[in-house]
Amino acid sequence: MQIKKVYLLKESKKSLLIDKKIKIFIIAGELSGDLLGGDLLIQLRELTNNNIEIYGVGGDKMAAQGLISIFDIKLLSIMGIFEVLSKVPSILKLLKLAKNKIIEIKPDIVITIDSPGFNFRLQKSIKKLNIKQIHYVAPSVWAWKSYRAKKIAKYLDHLLVLFPFEKQFFIKEGLNTTFVGHSIAFDSKFINNEFYIEKSLKNNSIKKIALLPGSRLGEIEKLMPVFINSAKLLNNDYKSIKFYVVTLEQYKTKIEQYFNKTNLDYYITDKHEEKYNIYSNVDFVLCASGTVTMEVAKASTAMLVVYKLNIITWIIVKALVKVKTATILNILLKENIIPELFQKDVNEYNIYRIIREYLDNTELRQKQIVKLNKAINKLKNGDENPSYISAKTIISYL
């Protein structure tokens, strides 16, 4: 019955859209948004019989689906309040450029993905253009700035959320909201794949630690020095231990420079697909807060999450945030099963102590893994892929 329903939806949309080219304007502000956008565009192409034109901002995944980019996605990858303030003139120029392009292109729908600081300003500015407006990935109103739910309800037509507890905050403000789930929960490549696997990952006689300092240069510069010092302490305690880093191509050389000054045994890759086998085969992961925590959970590997911001940004965040955890899986579980370190507590001695505790205690690692698996299951809305649910919702507005 379900297959028939999908078939009828696709057939009806094909007949509706076949004579009219649908114009979509879509913006992803960072690489995690590009992944969501890429999957979404695949589904939109299928449901519209490939009868769409795509404009906006995205990365390689969205470009592969035919996105005609108006500026480089890297210009929007800014983290922290202080960092954003220093870039205000540039951001205002990009907002003006994006709005002017929307007016010029006259799209049937505008879809923004995450990056609320930029995307909500853009969505608000085009409200009077009589274009359908959808946002993908909810702002963290459950953590801070709860008033945003009421504000965005005034100009958005629909909100697509990743986590089940988010929907309630927006529905009560009159904003159509759909819990679509998170694509990571459906990613089978952490279990079965044919990607390259570094041979030492299969060596059970060595301890294996993944060091993941984030995907932004600012994060890497803050975290890699302390990660290296932590690794040195661990290296002194274990006869055989190796460290693994997954990073972006533009940062690989920089990260290698941190290791070159040590005698640590390490492996660095900028091949995105290698992460599946690294996350799944190491004994423990030390990582920056972010989407990577869900990937590590999907790989069934225990982790420690660290969070370090510019001091001014941290003071503001600490004063405003309503939750005591920065890790979404802890929020889903209503339990701080994943240990976290913040700001000044992010030092080599604390990191060393926690990692050593987990390395030496199999039961402790397994306890976290069991809870992580429960959290991943909460990221699903039935058996349908999030990108399909999202595309189907968007199509209903066309």
Coordinates of C-alpha atoms in Angstrom, one line a residue:
M1 CA 0.0 0.0 0.0
Q2 CA 2.8 2.4 0.9
I3 CA 4.6 1.7 -2.5
K4 CA 1.3 2.5 -4.3
K5 CA 1.1 5.8 -2.4
V6 CA 4.6 6.9 -3.4
Y7 CA 3.9 5.8 -7.0
L8 CA 0.8 7.9 -7.3
L9 CA 2.5 10.9 -5.7
K10 CA 5.3 10.7 -8.3
E11 CA 3.0 10.2 -11.2
S12 CA 0.7 13.0 -10.2
K13 CA 3.6 15.4 -9.8
K14 CA 5.0 14.4 -13.1
S15 CA 1.8 15.2 -14.9
L16 CA 1.5 18.5 -13.0
L17 CA 5.0 19.7 -13.6
I18 CA 6.0 18.3 -17.0
D19 CA 5.0 21.4 -18.9
K20 CA 6.5 23.9 -16.5
K21 CA 10.1 24.2 -15.4
I22 CA 10.2 24.7 -11.7
K23 CA 12.8 27.2 -10.4
I24 CA 14.2 26.5 -7.0
F25 CA 16.5 28.9 -5.1
I26 CA 18.3 27.1 -2.3
I27 CA 21.0 28.1 0.2
A28 CA 23.2 26.0 2.4
G29 CA 25.5 27.9 4.7
E30 CA 28.1 25.3 5.5
L31 CA 29.2 21.8 4.5
S32 CA 26.8 19.9 6.7
G33 CA 24.0 21.8 5.0
D34 CA 25.5 20.9 1.6
L35 CA 25.1 17.2 2.4
L36 CA 21.4 17.7 3.3
G37 CA 20.9 19.9 0.3
G38 CA 22.5 17.4 -2.0
D39 CA 20.3 14.6 -0.9
L40 CA 17.2 16.8 -1.0
L41 CA 17.9 17.9 -4.6
I42 CA 18.2 14.2 -5.7
Q43 CA 14.7 13.6 -4.3
L44 CA 13.3 16.8 -5.8
R45 CA 14.7 15.9 -9.2
E46 CA 13.0 12.5 -9.0
L47 CA 9.7 13.8 -7.8
T48 CA 9.6 16.5 -10.5
N49 CA 10.7 14.2 -13.3
N50 CA 14.0 16.2 -13.4
N51 CA 12.1 19.3 -14.5
I52 CA 13.8 21.8 -12.2
E53 CA 16.3 24.6 -12.4
I54 CA 18.4 25.1 -9.2
Y55 CA 20.1 28.4 -8.1
G56 CA 21.6 29.5 -4.9
V57 CA 24.6 28.6 -2.7
G58 CA 26.0 25.2 -1.8
G59 CA 29.0 22.9 -2.0
D60 CA 30.1 20.0 -4.1
K61 CA 27.1 17.8 -3.3
M62 CA 24.6 20.4 -4.4
A63 CA 26.7 21.4 -7.4
A64 CA 26.6 17.7 -8.5
Q65 CA 22.8 18.1 -8.7
G66 CA 23.0 21.1 -11.1
L67 CA 23.1 24.0 -8.6
I68 CA 24.1 27.2 -10.3
S69 CA 25.9 29.0 -7.5
I70 CA 25.7 32.8 -6.9
F71 CA 28.7 32.9 -4.5
D72 CA 31.1 30.5 -2.7
I73 CA 29.7 28.6 0.3
K74 CA 32.9 29.3 2.2
L75 CA 31.9 32.9 2.6
L76 CA 29.1 31.8 4.9
S77 CA 31.1 29.3 7.1
I78 CA 31.4 31.6 10.1
M79 CA 31.3 30.3 13.7
G80 CA 30.7 32.3 16.9
I81 CA 29.1 35.7 17.7
F82 CA 32.4 37.6 17.8
E83 CA 33.5 36.1 14.4
V84 CA 30.2 37.1 12.9
L85 CA 30.4 40.7 14.1
S86 CA 33.8 41.1 12.5
K87 CA 32.2 40.0 9.1
V88 CA 29.0 42.1 9.2
P89 CA 29.8 44.3 6.2
S90 CA 30.6 41.2 4.1
I91 CA 27.5 39.4 5.3
L92 CA 25.3 42.4 4.4
K93 CA 26.7 42.5 0.9
L94 CA 26.0 38.8 0.5
L95 CA 22.4 39.2 1.8
K96 CA 21.8 42.0 -0.7
L97 CA 23.3 39.9 -3.5
A98 CA 21.1 36.9 -2.6
K99 CA 17.9 39.0 -2.4
N100 CA 18.7 40.6 -5.8
K101 CA 19.3 37.3 -7.4
I102 CA 16.0 36.0 -6.1
I103 CA 14.2 39.0 -7.5
E104 CA 16.0 38.5 -10.8
I105 CA 15.4 34.7 -11.1
K106 CA 11.8 34.7 -9.8
P107 CA 12.0 31.2 -8.3
D108 CA 8.8 29.2 -7.4
I109 CA 10.2 28.5 -4.0
V110 CA 13.1 29.5 -1.7
I111 CA 14.6 26.8 0.5
T112 CA 17.2 27.7 3.1
I113 CA 19.2 25.1 5.1
D114 CA 20.5 25.7 8.6
S115 CA 22.8 28.9 9.1
P116 CA 19.9 30.8 10.7
G117 CA 21.9 34.0 11.2
F118 CA 22.1 34.5 7.5
N119 CA 19.2 32.5 6.1
F120 CA 16.5 33.9 8.4
R121 CA 17.5 37.5 7.5
L122 CA 17.2 36.5 3.9
Q123 CA 13.9 34.8 4.3
K124 CA 12.5 37.8 6.2
S125 CA 13.7 40.2 3.5
I126 CA 11.8 38.4 0.7
K127 CA 8.5 37.9 2.5
K128 CA 6.7 40.4 0.3
L129 CA 7.8 38.8 -2.9
N130 CA 5.0 36.2 -2.8
I131 CA 7.3 33.2 -3.1
K132 CA 6.9 30.0 -1.0
Q133 CA 9.5 29.9 1.8
I134 CA 10.8 26.8 3.5
H135 CA 13.6 26.3 6.0
Y136 CA 15.4 23.0 6.6
V137 CA 16.9 22.5 10.1
A138 CA 15.3 24.3 13.0
P139 CA 17.1 26.9 15.1
S140 CA 17.9 25.7 18.6
V141 CA 15.0 27.4 20.3
W142 CA 15.1 24.7 23.0
A143 CA 18.6 25.8 23.9
W144 CA 18.4 29.6 23.6
K145 CA 16.6 32.5 21.8
S146 CA 13.2 30.8 22.1
Y147 CA 11.5 33.9 20.8
R148 CA 12.8 33.0 17.3
A149 CA 10.0 30.4 16.9
K150 CA 7.5 33.2 17.0
K151 CA 9.5 35.4 14.7
I152 CA 10.1 32.9 11.9
A153 CA 6.5 31.8 12.0
K154 CA 5.6 35.2 10.6
Y155 CA 7.5 34.7 7.3
L156 CA 8.1 31.0 6.7
D157 CA 5.5 28.7 5.1
H158 CA 7.0 25.5 6.4
L159 CA 9.8 24.3 8.7
L160 CA 11.5 20.9 8.3
V161 CA 13.1 19.7 11.6
L162 CA 15.6 17.0 12.3
F163 CA 14.8 16.1 15.9
P164 CA 11.4 14.9 17.3
F165 CA 11.3 17.2 20.3
E166 CA 11.7 20.4 18.1
K167 CA 8.3 20.3 16.4
Q168 CA 6.3 21.4 19.5
F169 CA 8.1 24.7 19.8
F170 CA 7.0 25.8 16.3
I171 CA 3.6 24.2 15.9
K172 CA 2.3 26.2 18.9
E173 CA 3.3 29.4 17.1
G174 CA 1.2 28.5 14.0
L175 CA 4.2 27.5 11.8
N176 CA 3.6 24.3 9.7
T177 CA 6.4 22.0 10.9
T178 CA 7.4 18.5 9.8
F179 CA 9.7 16.2 11.7
V180 CA 11.7 14.5 8.9
G181 CA 14.4 12.8 10.9
H182 CA 18.2 12.8 10.4
S183 CA 19.8 11.1 7.4
I184 CA 22.6 9.7 9.5
A185 CA 20.2 7.3 11.1
F186 CA 19.7 5.7 7.7
D187 CA 23.4 5.6 6.7
S188 CA 24.4 1.9 6.3
K189 CA 27.9 2.7 5.2
F190 CA 29.1 2.7 8.8
I191 CA 28.4 -1.0 8.8
N192 CA 29.0 -2.2 5.2
N193 CA 31.0 -0.4 2.5
E194 CA 33.8 -1.1 0.1
F195 CA 35.8 2.0 0.9
Y196 CA 39.5 2.0 1.6
I197 CA 40.4 0.9 5.1
E198 CA 43.8 1.7 6.6
K199 CA 45.4 -1.6 7.5
S200 CA 46.3 -0.6 11.1
L201 CA 42.6 -0.3 11.9
K202 CA 42.3 -4.1 11.8
N203 CA 45.2 -4.5 14.2
N204 CA 43.7 -5.5 17.6
S205 CA 47.0 -5.2 19.4
I206 CA 47.1 -1.4 19.2
K207 CA 44.9 1.2 20.8
K208 CA 43.2 3.4 18.2
I209 CA 42.0 6.9 18.8
A210 CA 40.3 9.3 16.3
L211 CA 41.1 13.0 16.7
L212 CA 38.4 15.1 15.0
P213 CA 39.1 18.9 15.6
G214 CA 36.2 20.2 13.4
S215 CA 35.7 21.4 9.9
R216 CA 36.5 25.1 10.4
L217 CA 40.0 26.6 10.5
G218 CA 39.2 28.4 13.8
E219 CA 38.2 25.2 15.5
I220 CA 41.3 23.4 14.3
E221 CA 43.6 26.2 15.5
K222 CA 41.9 26.1 18.9
L223 CA 41.8 22.4 19.4
M224 CA 44.7 20.7 17.6
P225 CA 47.4 21.9 20.0
V226 CA 45.5 20.5 23.0
F227 CA 44.6 17.3 21.1
I228 CA 48.3 16.8 20.3
N229 CA 49.3 17.3 23.9
S230 CA 46.7 14.8 25.1
A231 CA 47.9 12.3 22.5
K232 CA 51.5 12.7 23.9
L233 CA 50.3 11.8 27.4
L234 CA 48.4 8.8 26.1
N235 CA 51.4 7.8 24.0
N236 CA 53.5 7.6 27.2
D237 CA 51.1 5.2 28.8
Y238 CA 50.4 2.6 26.0
K239 CA 53.0 0.6 24.3
S240 CA 51.2 0.6 20.9
I241 CA 48.8 3.5 20.2
K242 CA 47.8 5.2 16.9
F243 CA 45.9 8.4 16.2
Y244 CA 43.6 9.0 13.2
V245 CA 42.4 12.3 11.8
V246 CA 39.7 12.9 9.2
T247 CA 39.8 16.4 7.8
L248 CA 39.2 18.5 4.7
E249 CA 41.7 18.7 1.9
Q250 CA 42.6 22.4 2.6
Y251 CA 43.5 21.6 6.2
K252 CA 45.4 18.3 5.8
T253 CA 48.9 19.9 5.5
K254 CA 48.2 22.2 8.5
I255 CA 47.2 19.2 10.7
E256 CA 50.2 17.2 9.6
Q257 CA 52.5 20.1 10.8
Y258 CA 51.2 19.6 14.3
F259 CA 52.1 15.9 14.2
N260 CA 55.5 16.5 12.5
K261 CA 56.9 17.9 15.7
T262 CA 56.1 14.7 17.7
N263 CA 57.0 11.0 17.6
L264 CA 53.3 10.0 17.5
D265 CA 52.1 7.3 15.2
Y266 CA 49.3 8.8 13.2
Y267 CA 47.2 8.6 10.0
I268 CA 45.5 11.6 8.3
T269 CA 43.1 11.4 5.5
D270 CA 41.1 14.0 3.6
K271 CA 39.1 11.4 1.8
H272 CA 35.5 11.8 3.0
E273 CA 34.6 8.2 2.5
E274 CA 37.4 6.9 4.8
K275 CA 35.6 8.2 7.8
Y276 CA 33.1 5.3 7.8
N277 CA 35.8 2.7 8.5
I278 CA 37.8 5.0 10.8
Y279 CA 34.9 5.9 13.1
S280 CA 33.7 2.2 13.1
N281 CA 37.1 0.7 13.9
V282 CA 38.8 3.0 16.5
D283 CA 38.5 2.3 20.2
F284 CA 37.5 5.9 21.0
V285 CA 36.8 9.3 19.4
L286 CA 37.8 12.7 20.7
C287 CA 35.9 15.3 18.7
A288 CA 34.6 18.9 18.5
S289 CA 30.9 19.4 19.1
G290 CA 28.8 19.1 15.9
T291 CA 27.2 16.7 13.4
V292 CA 30.2 14.4 13.7
T293 CA 28.9 13.2 17.1
M294 CA 25.9 11.6 15.4
E295 CA 28.2 10.0 12.8
V296 CA 30.3 8.5 15.6
A297 CA 27.2 7.3 17.4
K298 CA 26.0 5.6 14.2
A299 CA 29.4 3.9 14.0
S300 CA 28.8 2.6 17.5
T301 CA 31.9 4.1 19.0
A302 CA 32.3 5.8 22.4
M303 CA 33.4 9.4 22.4
L304 CA 34.4 12.6 24.3
V305 CA 33.1 15.9 23.0
V306 CA 34.9 19.2 23.5
Y307 CA 33.6 22.7 22.9
K308 CA 35.8 25.8 22.8
L309 CA 34.7 29.2 21.6
N310 CA 36.2 32.7 21.4
I311 CA 36.0 34.0 25.0
I312 CA 33.5 36.8 24.2
T313 CA 31.2 34.4 22.4
W314 CA 31.4 32.0 25.3
I315 CA 30.4 34.6 27.9
I316 CA 27.4 35.5 25.8
V317 CA 26.4 31.9 25.1
K318 CA 26.8 30.8 28.7
A319 CA 24.5 33.6 29.9
L320 CA 21.8 32.7 27.4
V321 CA 21.8 29.0 26.9
K322 CA 19.1 27.0 28.8
V323 CA 20.6 23.5 28.5
K324 CA 23.7 22.1 30.2
T325 CA 24.9 20.0 27.3
A326 CA 26.1 20.9 23.8
T327 CA 25.5 17.4 22.4
I328 CA 22.2 16.7 20.7
L329 CA 22.3 13.0 21.6
N330 CA 22.5 13.8 25.3
I331 CA 19.4 16.0 24.8
L332 CA 17.6 13.2 23.0
L333 CA 18.4 10.7 25.7
K334 CA 17.7 13.2 28.5
E335 CA 21.0 11.9 30.0
N336 CA 24.6 13.1 29.7
I337 CA 25.8 9.7 28.5
I338 CA 28.5 11.4 26.3
P339 CA 31.1 13.2 28.5
E340 CA 31.8 16.8 27.5
L341 CA 34.4 19.5 28.2
F342 CA 33.9 23.2 27.8
Q343 CA 36.3 26.1 27.4
K344 CA 39.1 26.1 30.0
D345 CA 38.3 22.5 30.9
V346 CA 39.4 21.6 27.4
N347 CA 43.0 20.8 28.4
E348 CA 45.3 17.9 27.9
Y349 CA 45.0 16.5 31.4
N350 CA 41.2 16.3 31.5
I351 CA 41.1 14.8 28.0
Y352 CA 43.8 12.3 28.9
R353 CA 42.1 11.3 32.1
I354 CA 38.7 10.7 30.4
I355 CA 40.1 8.8 27.4
R356 CA 42.3 6.6 29.5
E357 CA 39.3 5.8 31.7
Y358 CA 37.3 4.6 28.6
L359 CA 40.2 2.8 27.0
D360 CA 40.8 0.8 30.2
N361 CA 37.1 0.0 30.9
T362 CA 35.3 -2.0 28.2
E363 CA 32.1 -2.0 30.2
L364 CA 32.1 1.8 30.4
R365 CA 32.6 2.0 26.6
Q366 CA 29.9 -0.5 26.0
K367 CA 27.4 1.3 28.2
Q368 CA 27.8 4.5 26.2
I369 CA 27.5 2.6 22.9
V370 CA 24.2 1.0 23.9
K371 CA 22.7 4.4 24.8
L372 CA 24.1 5.9 21.5
N373 CA 22.2 3.2 19.5
K374 CA 19.0 4.2 21.3
A375 CA 19.6 7.8 20.5
I376 CA 20.2 7.1 16.8
N377 CA 16.8 5.3 16.6
K378 CA 15.1 8.4 17.9
L379 CA 16.4 10.2 14.8
K380 CA 14.0 8.3 12.5
N381 CA 10.4 9.2 11.4
G382 CA 9.3 5.8 10.4
D383 CA 11.1 4.0 7.6
E384 CA 11.1 6.8 5.1
N385 CA 14.4 8.6 4.3
P386 CA 14.4 12.2 5.7
S387 CA 15.3 13.7 2.3
Y388 CA 12.3 12.0 0.7
I389 CA 10.0 13.3 3.4
S390 CA 11.4 16.7 3.0
A391 CA 11.1 16.7 -0.8
K392 CA 7.5 15.4 -0.6
T393 CA 6.6 18.3 1.7
I394 CA 8.3 20.8 -0.6
I395 CA 6.5 19.4 -3.6
S396 CA 3.2 20.0 -1.9
Y397 CA 3.8 23.7 -2.1
L398 CA 4.4 23.6 -5.9

